[in-house]
Amino acid sequence: MYDYNRLGQEGKPRELHLEKAIDVTTIPHTESHIEPISIQEKGGTITTFLEEDYFSVYKWDIQSSLELLQTHHFTLGSVIEGNGTLWTEEGEFPLQKGDHFILPNSIETFTLTGQLEVIASHPNEKSQRMYEAANVSGDMARI
């Protein structure tokens, strides 16, 4: 394990937690089995790759126009193919392959138009509880 010689808040090298790293490392590597589930919607397809306690990952394949509902604290999106437009209450935002975006909780609904593929992810309930606990205790890391 290597920390790239980063320094902590006191200006000293950060402690390496090698035992913790070893505890969460699987050797030899074991393949995870993922069975994507696709749902055809008017205007595109939503494929769920992963829904776990801490996060979910999807692929949105937009064929014309797909309206989506924001139900999480935020959603991250990465355009992996094509181009189109993200429409929100705040305006329209052109998208093309290689673009990335964050949809905050304040955006309740949004529409993607065009011909594009987006990998999207968001935190789930356990990650939110973990964040709230850290924030309440004052142990939240400041970046």
Tab-separated table of N, CA and C in Angstrom:
chain	number	residue	atom	x	y	z
A	1	MET	N	0.847	-1.167	0.000
A	1	MET	CA	0.000	0.000	0.000
A	1	MET	C	0.892	1.227	0.000
A	2	TYR	N	0.514	2.243	-0.780
A	2	TYR	CA	1.332	3.443	-0.910
A	2	TYR	C	0.424	4.664	-0.887
A	3	ASP	N	0.806	5.705	-0.182
A	3	ASP	CA	-0.011	6.895	-0.002
A	3	ASP	C	0.555	8.103	-0.740
A	4	TYR	N	1.481	7.901	-1.647
A	4	TYR	CA	2.045	8.962	-2.482
A	4	TYR	C	2.644	10.091	-1.661
A	5	ASN	N	3.165	9.763	-0.492
A	5	ASN	CA	3.827	10.733	0.385
A	5	ASN	C	2.953	11.931	0.747
A	6	ARG	N	1.627	11.716	0.795
A	6	ARG	CA	0.739	12.818	1.177
A	6	ARG	C	0.913	13.126	2.654
A	7	LEU	N	0.717	14.394	2.981
A	7	LEU	CA	0.868	14.834	4.353
A	7	LEU	C	-0.499	15.028	4.989
A	8	GLY	N	-0.560	14.795	6.298
A	8	GLY	CA	-1.787	15.019	7.050
A	8	GLY	C	-1.957	16.488	7.382
A	9	GLN	N	-2.973	16.798	8.189
A	9	GLN	CA	-3.277	18.189	8.536
A	9	GLN	C	-2.149	18.851	9.317
A	10	GLU	N	-1.352	18.064	10.015
A	10	GLU	CA	-0.240	18.616	10.794
A	10	GLU	C	1.025	18.781	9.954
A	11	GLY	N	0.984	18.447	8.687
A	11	GLY	CA	2.142	18.560	7.820
A	11	GLY	C	3.094	17.383	7.904
A	12	LYS	N	2.682	16.328	8.585
A	12	LYS	CA	3.515	15.134	8.730
A	12	LYS	C	2.969	14.028	7.832
A	13	PRO	N	3.813	13.063	7.451
A	13	PRO	CA	3.322	11.939	6.634
A	13	PRO	C	2.150	11.248	7.314
A	14	ARG	N	1.160	10.901	6.526
A	14	ARG	CA	-0.023	10.247	7.065
A	14	ARG	C	0.294	8.808	7.460
A	15	GLU	N	-0.387	8.346	8.496
A	15	GLU	CA	-0.215	6.963	8.945
A	15	GLU	C	-0.810	6.017	7.902
A	16	LEU	N	-0.082	4.974	7.587
A	16	LEU	CA	-0.600	3.944	6.697
A	16	LEU	C	-1.293	2.885	7.539
A	17	HIS	N	-2.515	2.575	7.204
A	17	HIS	CA	-3.287	1.580	7.949
A	17	HIS	C	-3.198	0.247	7.209
A	18	LEU	N	-2.014	-0.351	7.269
A	18	LEU	CA	-1.758	-1.565	6.506
A	18	LEU	C	-2.629	-2.730	6.950
A	19	GLU	N	-2.836	-2.898	8.238
A	19	GLU	CA	-3.662	-4.009	8.720
A	19	GLU	C	-5.096	-3.866	8.221
A	20	LYS	N	-5.627	-2.650	8.239
A	20	LYS	CA	-6.985	-2.425	7.731
A	20	LYS	C	-7.051	-2.709	6.229
A	21	ALA	N	-6.010	-2.318	5.508
A	21	ALA	CA	-5.978	-2.576	4.063
A	21	ALA	C	-5.936	-4.076	3.780
A	22	ILE	N	-5.157	-4.793	4.539
A	22	ILE	CA	-5.068	-6.249	4.363
A	22	ILE	C	-6.404	-6.912	4.701
A	23	ASP	N	-7.090	-6.408	5.738
A	23	ASP	CA	-8.373	-6.985	6.153
A	23	ASP	C	-9.435	-6.914	5.057
A	24	VAL	N	-9.364	-5.910	4.196
A	24	VAL	CA	-10.400	-5.749	3.160
A	24	VAL	C	-9.910	-6.156	1.771
A	25	THR	N	-8.757	-6.812	1.717
A	25	THR	CA	-8.193	-7.263	0.450
A	25	THR	C	-8.432	-8.759	0.289
A	26	THR	N	-8.903	-9.154	-0.879
A	26	THR	CA	-9.133	-10.561	-1.166
A	26	THR	C	-8.050	-11.054	-2.114
A	27	ILE	N	-7.255	-12.008	-1.639
A	27	ILE	CA	-6.199	-12.594	-2.463
A	27	ILE	C	-6.326	-14.101	-2.361
A	28	PRO	N	-6.445	-14.826	-3.442
A	28	PRO	CA	-6.511	-14.316	-4.812
A	28	PRO	C	-7.876	-13.665	-5.077
A	29	HIS	N	-7.896	-12.841	-6.089
A	29	HIS	CA	-9.102	-12.114	-6.487
A	29	HIS	C	-10.229	-13.089	-6.827
A	30	THR	N	-11.429	-12.762	-6.383
A	30	THR	CA	-12.596	-13.564	-6.757
A	30	THR	C	-13.531	-12.692	-7.581
A	31	GLU	N	-14.020	-13.232	-8.671
A	31	GLU	CA	-14.912	-12.497	-9.552
A	31	GLU	C	-16.281	-12.323	-8.914
A	32	SER	N	-16.818	-11.130	-9.030
A	32	SER	CA	-18.193	-10.876	-8.592
A	32	SER	C	-19.123	-11.236	-9.727
A	33	HIS	N	-20.285	-11.718	-9.373
A	33	HIS	CA	-21.279	-12.055	-10.383
A	33	HIS	C	-22.350	-10.973	-10.388
A	34	ILE	N	-22.432	-10.245	-11.487
A	34	ILE	CA	-23.407	-9.169	-11.618
A	34	ILE	C	-24.364	-9.520	-12.745
A	35	GLU	N	-25.647	-9.450	-12.449
A	35	GLU	CA	-26.673	-9.695	-13.458
A	35	GLU	C	-27.432	-8.401	-13.708
A	36	PRO	N	-27.062	-7.664	-14.754
A	36	PRO	CA	-27.755	-6.407	-15.041
A	36	PRO	C	-29.240	-6.639	-15.325
A	37	ILE	N	-30.051	-5.695	-14.892
A	37	ILE	CA	-31.487	-5.731	-15.147
A	37	ILE	C	-31.837	-4.488	-15.958
A	38	SER	N	-32.421	-4.692	-17.149
A	38	SER	CA	-32.771	-3.571	-18.029
A	38	SER	C	-34.277	-3.370	-18.070
A	39	ILE	N	-34.662	-2.100	-18.032
A	39	ILE	CA	-36.066	-1.724	-18.147
A	39	ILE	C	-36.186	-0.742	-19.300
A	40	GLN	N	-37.033	-1.081	-20.255
A	40	GLN	CA	-37.268	-0.205	-21.399
A	40	GLN	C	-38.293	0.847	-20.993
A	41	GLU	N	-37.914	2.101	-21.111
A	41	GLU	CA	-38.798	3.224	-20.849
A	41	GLU	C	-39.054	3.948	-22.159
A	42	LYS	N	-40.069	4.790	-22.186
A	42	LYS	CA	-40.302	5.610	-23.368
A	42	LYS	C	-39.105	6.554	-23.520
A	43	GLY	N	-38.381	6.416	-24.591
A	43	GLY	CA	-37.239	7.289	-24.850
A	43	GLY	C	-35.886	6.713	-24.495
A	44	GLY	N	-35.844	5.511	-23.902
A	44	GLY	CA	-34.545	4.945	-23.564
A	44	GLY	C	-34.645	3.715	-22.688
A	45	THR	N	-33.480	3.219	-22.297
A	45	THR	CA	-33.385	2.024	-21.468
A	45	THR	C	-32.578	2.347	-20.221
A	46	ILE	N	-33.054	1.869	-19.072
A	46	ILE	CA	-32.325	2.016	-17.819
A	46	ILE	C	-31.855	0.624	-17.409
A	47	THR	N	-30.542	0.451	-17.314
A	47	THR	CA	-29.960	-0.822	-16.891
A	47	THR	C	-29.365	-0.642	-15.506
A	48	THR	N	-29.798	-1.475	-14.579
A	48	THR	CA	-29.243	-1.465	-13.228
A	48	THR	C	-28.134	-2.497	-13.177
A	49	PHE	N	-26.909	-2.015	-12.934
A	49	PHE	CA	-25.764	-2.916	-12.798
A	49	PHE	C	-25.613	-3.398	-11.369
A	50	LEU	N	-25.848	-2.495	-10.411
A	50	LEU	CA	-25.551	-2.808	-9.026
A	50	LEU	C	-26.407	-1.958	-8.101
A	51	GLU	N	-27.043	-2.577	-7.131
A	51	GLU	CA	-27.749	-1.875	-6.060
A	51	GLU	C	-27.313	-2.517	-4.753
A	52	GLU	N	-26.475	-1.813	-4.029
A	52	GLU	CA	-25.927	-2.318	-2.772
A	52	GLU	C	-26.340	-1.407	-1.629
A	53	ASP	N	-25.894	-1.736	-0.426
A	53	ASP	CA	-26.228	-0.926	0.743
A	53	ASP	C	-25.712	0.499	0.626
A	54	TYR	N	-24.540	0.662	0.027
A	54	TYR	CA	-23.885	1.962	0.036
A	54	TYR	C	-24.038	2.759	-1.256
A	55	PHE	N	-24.236	2.112	-2.393
A	55	PHE	CA	-24.369	2.846	-3.653
A	55	PHE	C	-25.032	1.973	-4.710
A	56	SER	N	-25.492	2.641	-5.776
A	56	SER	CA	-26.072	1.957	-6.939
A	56	SER	C	-25.407	2.498	-8.200
A	57	VAL	N	-25.338	1.646	-9.235
A	57	VAL	CA	-24.738	2.023	-10.514
A	57	VAL	C	-25.685	1.616	-11.643
A	58	TYR	N	-25.904	2.552	-12.575
A	58	TYR	CA	-26.829	2.333	-13.687
A	58	TYR	C	-26.184	2.741	-15.010
A	59	LYS	N	-26.792	2.287	-16.077
A	59	LYS	CA	-26.488	2.803	-17.413
A	59	LYS	C	-27.803	3.322	-17.981
A	60	TRP	N	-27.794	4.585	-18.391
A	60	TRP	CA	-28.951	5.174	-19.043
A	60	TRP	C	-28.635	5.253	-20.530
A	61	ASP	N	-29.379	4.545	-21.340
A	61	ASP	CA	-29.195	4.549	-22.793
A	61	ASP	C	-30.341	5.381	-23.379
A	62	ILE	N	-30.043	6.632	-23.692
A	62	ILE	CA	-31.056	7.578	-24.161
A	62	ILE	C	-31.169	7.482	-25.676
A	63	GLN	N	-32.376	7.205	-26.158
A	63	GLN	CA	-32.629	7.118	-27.600
A	63	GLN	C	-33.306	8.368	-28.147
A	64	SER	N	-34.023	9.092	-27.299
A	64	SER	CA	-34.679	10.334	-27.730
A	64	SER	C	-34.782	11.280	-26.542
A	65	SER	N	-35.646	10.970	-25.581
A	65	SER	CA	-35.840	11.822	-24.416
A	65	SER	C	-36.285	10.956	-23.247
A	66	LEU	N	-35.599	11.089	-22.123
A	66	LEU	CA	-35.903	10.283	-20.948
A	66	LEU	C	-35.984	11.203	-19.735
A	67	GLU	N	-37.161	11.255	-19.096
A	67	GLU	CA	-37.340	12.067	-17.893
A	67	GLU	C	-37.113	11.183	-16.672
A	68	LEU	N	-36.304	11.685	-15.741
A	68	LEU	CA	-35.940	10.911	-14.554
A	68	LEU	C	-36.208	11.716	-13.288
A	69	LEU	N	-36.405	10.999	-12.201
A	69	LEU	CA	-36.688	11.590	-10.902
A	69	LEU	C	-35.464	11.439	-10.008
A	70	GLN	N	-35.082	12.514	-9.348
A	70	GLN	CA	-33.938	12.515	-8.428
A	70	GLN	C	-34.454	12.228	-7.017
A	71	THR	N	-34.091	11.076	-6.456
A	71	THR	CA	-34.575	10.697	-5.135
A	71	THR	C	-33.448	10.514	-4.121
A	72	HIS	N	-32.231	10.855	-4.491
A	72	HIS	CA	-31.080	10.640	-3.620
A	72	HIS	C	-30.399	11.967	-3.321
A	73	HIS	N	-29.412	11.949	-2.472
A	73	HIS	CA	-28.735	13.180	-2.087
A	73	HIS	C	-27.971	13.802	-3.251
A	74	PHE	N	-27.513	12.973	-4.166
A	74	PHE	CA	-26.906	13.444	-5.405
A	74	PHE	C	-26.775	12.260	-6.344
A	75	THR	N	-26.596	12.564	-7.614
A	75	THR	CA	-26.327	11.541	-8.626
A	75	THR	C	-25.140	12.010	-9.446
A	76	LEU	N	-24.200	11.109	-9.702
A	76	LEU	CA	-23.044	11.374	-10.556
A	76	LEU	C	-23.315	10.759	-11.921
A	77	GLY	N	-22.974	11.477	-12.974
A	77	GLY	CA	-23.150	10.952	-14.316
A	77	GLY	C	-21.902	11.128	-15.158
A	78	SER	N	-21.604	10.127	-15.987
A	78	SER	CA	-20.478	10.183	-16.931
A	78	SER	C	-20.991	9.755	-18.294
A	79	VAL	N	-20.857	10.631	-19.278
A	79	VAL	CA	-21.303	10.316	-20.635
A	79	VAL	C	-20.231	9.460	-21.289
A	80	ILE	N	-20.596	8.228	-21.650
A	80	ILE	CA	-19.611	7.307	-22.220
A	80	ILE	C	-19.754	7.167	-23.734
A	81	GLU	N	-20.853	7.684	-24.282
A	81	GLU	CA	-21.067	7.592	-25.730
A	81	GLU	C	-22.112	8.618	-26.139
A	82	GLY	N	-21.918	9.200	-27.335
A	82	GLY	CA	-22.924	10.063	-27.937
A	82	GLY	C	-22.924	11.489	-27.422
A	83	ASN	N	-24.032	12.189	-27.734
A	83	ASN	CA	-24.204	13.553	-27.253
A	83	ASN	C	-25.684	13.858	-27.106
A	84	GLY	N	-25.966	14.883	-26.320
A	84	GLY	CA	-27.345	15.257	-26.056
A	84	GLY	C	-27.390	16.450	-25.131
A	85	THR	N	-28.498	16.569	-24.393
A	85	THR	CA	-28.701	17.712	-23.522
A	85	THR	C	-29.312	17.256	-22.205
A	86	LEU	N	-28.833	17.840	-21.112
A	86	LEU	CA	-29.414	17.662	-19.791
A	86	LEU	C	-30.294	18.880	-19.520
A	87	TRP	N	-31.576	18.642	-19.238
A	87	TRP	CA	-32.538	19.706	-18.977
A	87	TRP	C	-32.937	19.654	-17.509
A	88	THR	N	-32.803	20.784	-16.811
A	88	THR	CA	-33.245	20.896	-15.418
A	88	THR	C	-34.019	22.201	-15.277
A	89	GLU	N	-34.544	22.440	-14.080
A	89	GLU	CA	-35.218	23.712	-13.803
A	89	GLU	C	-34.257	24.889	-13.980
A	90	GLU	N	-32.978	24.624	-13.830
A	90	GLU	CA	-31.966	25.675	-13.887
A	90	GLU	C	-31.477	25.958	-15.303
A	91	GLY	N	-31.892	25.149	-16.281
A	91	GLY	CA	-31.485	25.413	-17.655
A	91	GLY	C	-31.157	24.142	-18.408
A	92	GLU	N	-30.547	24.345	-19.565
A	92	GLU	CA	-30.135	23.222	-20.404
A	92	GLU	C	-28.623	23.202	-20.496
A	93	PHE	N	-28.078	21.975	-20.514
A	93	PHE	CA	-26.637	21.795	-20.479
A	93	PHE	C	-26.251	20.766	-21.535
A	94	PRO	N	-25.480	21.184	-22.558
A	94	PRO	CA	-25.072	20.233	-23.596
A	94	PRO	C	-24.119	19.187	-23.026
A	95	LEU	N	-24.263	17.963	-23.505
A	95	LEU	CA	-23.421	16.856	-23.064
A	95	LEU	C	-22.835	16.137	-24.263
A	96	GLN	N	-21.610	15.659	-24.100
A	96	GLN	CA	-20.982	14.816	-25.121
A	96	GLN	C	-20.096	13.795	-24.433
A	97	LYS	N	-19.684	12.808	-25.200
A	97	LYS	CA	-18.817	11.754	-24.676
A	97	LYS	C	-17.639	12.374	-23.927
A	98	GLY	N	-17.401	11.884	-22.716
A	98	GLY	CA	-16.299	12.388	-21.892
A	98	GLY	C	-16.732	13.397	-20.846
A	99	ASP	N	-17.966	13.916	-20.946
A	99	ASP	CA	-18.461	14.868	-19.951
A	99	ASP	C	-18.918	14.139	-18.689
A	100	HIS	N	-18.831	14.852	-17.574
A	100	HIS	CA	-19.271	14.337	-16.279
A	100	HIS	C	-20.129	15.400	-15.609
A	101	PHE	N	-21.101	14.987	-14.816
A	101	PHE	CA	-21.946	15.953	-14.134
A	101	PHE	C	-22.403	15.416	-12.782
A	102	ILE	N	-22.786	16.357	-11.906
A	102	ILE	CA	-23.340	16.037	-10.598
A	102	ILE	C	-24.715	16.674	-10.523
A	103	LEU	N	-25.713	15.869	-10.165
A	103	LEU	CA	-27.062	16.378	-9.951
A	103	LEU	C	-27.312	16.423	-8.449
A	104	PRO	N	-27.359	17.608	-7.852
A	104	PRO	CA	-27.607	17.687	-6.417
A	104	PRO	C	-29.063	17.375	-6.086
A	105	ASN	N	-29.338	17.150	-4.835
A	105	ASN	CA	-30.674	16.816	-4.350
A	105	ASN	C	-31.696	17.890	-4.691
A	106	SER	N	-31.268	19.117	-4.856
A	106	SER	CA	-32.203	20.209	-5.153
A	106	SER	C	-32.841	20.073	-6.533
A	107	ILE	N	-32.255	19.262	-7.408
A	107	ILE	CA	-32.844	19.008	-8.725
A	107	ILE	C	-33.700	17.761	-8.596
A	108	GLU	N	-35.015	17.956	-8.534
A	108	GLU	CA	-35.922	16.835	-8.281
A	108	GLU	C	-36.238	16.029	-9.532
A	109	THR	N	-36.373	16.696	-10.664
A	109	THR	CA	-36.602	15.997	-11.924
A	109	THR	C	-35.662	16.577	-12.971
A	110	PHE	N	-35.314	15.746	-13.934
A	110	PHE	CA	-34.445	16.191	-15.018
A	110	PHE	C	-34.740	15.329	-16.232
A	111	THR	N	-34.362	15.848	-17.393
A	111	THR	CA	-34.596	15.142	-18.644
A	111	THR	C	-33.299	15.093	-19.429
A	112	LEU	N	-33.005	13.947	-19.994
A	112	LEU	CA	-31.880	13.782	-20.904
A	112	LEU	C	-32.441	13.566	-22.298
A	113	THR	N	-31.938	14.338	-23.263
A	113	THR	CA	-32.386	14.199	-24.640
A	113	THR	C	-31.192	13.939	-25.542
A	114	GLY	N	-31.457	13.356	-26.699
A	114	GLY	CA	-30.407	13.074	-27.671
A	114	GLY	C	-30.173	11.589	-27.811
A	115	GLN	N	-28.994	11.269	-28.278
A	115	GLN	CA	-28.538	9.886	-28.420
A	115	GLN	C	-27.278	9.770	-27.576
A	116	LEU	N	-27.414	9.270	-26.350
A	116	LEU	CA	-26.240	9.177	-25.494
A	116	LEU	C	-26.381	8.046	-24.480
A	117	GLU	N	-25.227	7.610	-23.984
A	117	GLU	CA	-25.151	6.599	-22.945
A	117	GLU	C	-24.447	7.219	-21.751
A	118	VAL	N	-25.054	7.046	-20.575
A	118	VAL	CA	-24.534	7.636	-19.348
A	118	VAL	C	-24.403	6.542	-18.293
A	119	ILE	N	-23.254	6.502	-17.623
A	119	ILE	CA	-23.106	5.680	-16.429
A	119	ILE	C	-23.425	6.597	-15.254
A	120	ALA	N	-24.387	6.201	-14.434
A	120	ALA	CA	-24.828	7.029	-13.312
A	120	ALA	C	-24.701	6.246	-12.013
A	121	SER	N	-24.426	6.962	-10.937
A	121	SER	CA	-24.353	6.321	-9.620
A	121	SER	C	-24.823	7.298	-8.557
A	122	HIS	N	-25.260	6.746	-7.444
A	122	HIS	CA	-25.671	7.569	-6.311
A	122	HIS	C	-25.475	6.787	-5.018
A	123	PRO	N	-25.330	7.512	-3.897
A	123	PRO	CA	-25.216	6.824	-2.610
A	123	PRO	C	-26.578	6.292	-2.181
A	124	ASN	N	-26.545	5.245	-1.380
A	124	ASN	CA	-27.771	4.670	-0.838
A	124	ASN	C	-27.858	4.921	0.659
A	125	GLU	N	-28.848	4.319	1.287
A	125	GLU	CA	-29.192	4.624	2.670
A	125	GLU	C	-28.042	4.443	3.660
A	126	LYS	N	-27.304	3.342	3.577
A	126	LYS	CA	-26.229	3.113	4.551
A	126	LYS	C	-25.129	4.156	4.436
A	127	SER	N	-24.807	4.564	3.212
A	127	SER	CA	-23.761	5.576	3.070
A	127	SER	C	-24.240	6.906	3.631
A	128	GLN	N	-25.526	7.207	3.512
A	128	GLN	CA	-26.055	8.441	4.066
A	128	GLN	C	-26.010	8.410	5.592
A	129	ARG	N	-26.375	7.286	6.186
A	129	ARG	CA	-26.322	7.176	7.651
A	129	ARG	C	-24.882	7.319	8.141
A	130	MET	N	-23.929	6.759	7.394
A	130	MET	CA	-22.524	6.856	7.759
A	130	MET	C	-22.073	8.318	7.691
A	131	TYR	N	-22.496	9.034	6.640
A	131	TYR	CA	-22.152	10.446	6.476
A	131	TYR	C	-22.735	11.264	7.624
A	132	GLU	N	-24.002	11.038	7.948
A	132	GLU	CA	-24.651	11.791	9.013
A	132	GLU	C	-23.976	11.531	10.357
A	133	ALA	N	-23.616	10.291	10.629
A	133	ALA	CA	-22.945	9.968	11.881
A	133	ALA	C	-21.594	10.672	11.974
A	134	ALA	N	-20.849	10.680	10.892
A	134	ALA	CA	-19.545	11.345	10.891
A	134	ALA	C	-19.708	12.849	11.041
A	135	ASN	N	-20.715	13.410	10.398
A	135	ASN	CA	-20.946	14.849	10.446
A	135	ASN	C	-21.373	15.270	11.846
A	136	VAL	N	-22.223	14.490	12.492
A	136	VAL	CA	-22.693	14.801	13.833
A	136	VAL	C	-21.557	14.723	14.839
A	137	SER	N	-20.684	13.736	14.684
A	137	SER	CA	-19.607	13.539	15.643
A	137	SER	C	-18.481	14.536	15.462
A	138	GLY	N	-18.475	15.276	14.368
A	138	GLY	CA	-17.412	16.228	14.121
A	138	GLY	C	-16.160	15.605	13.558
A	139	ASP	N	-16.223	14.322	13.205
A	139	ASP	CA	-15.050	13.630	12.677
A	139	ASP	C	-14.972	13.672	11.166
A	140	MET	N	-15.813	14.478	10.533
A	140	MET	CA	-15.844	14.554	9.074
A	140	MET	C	-14.513	15.123	8.569
A	141	ALA	N	-13.934	14.449	7.628
A	141	ALA	CA	-12.686	14.933	7.032
A	141	ALA	C	-12.966	16.183	6.212
A	142	ARG	N	-12.135	17.152	6.327
A	142	ARG	CA	-12.261	18.390	5.544
A	142	ARG	C	-11.271	18.315	4.397
A	143	ILE	N	-11.793	18.452	3.190
A	143	ILE	CA	-10.931	18.336	2.009
A	143	ILE	C	-10.705	19.707	1.420
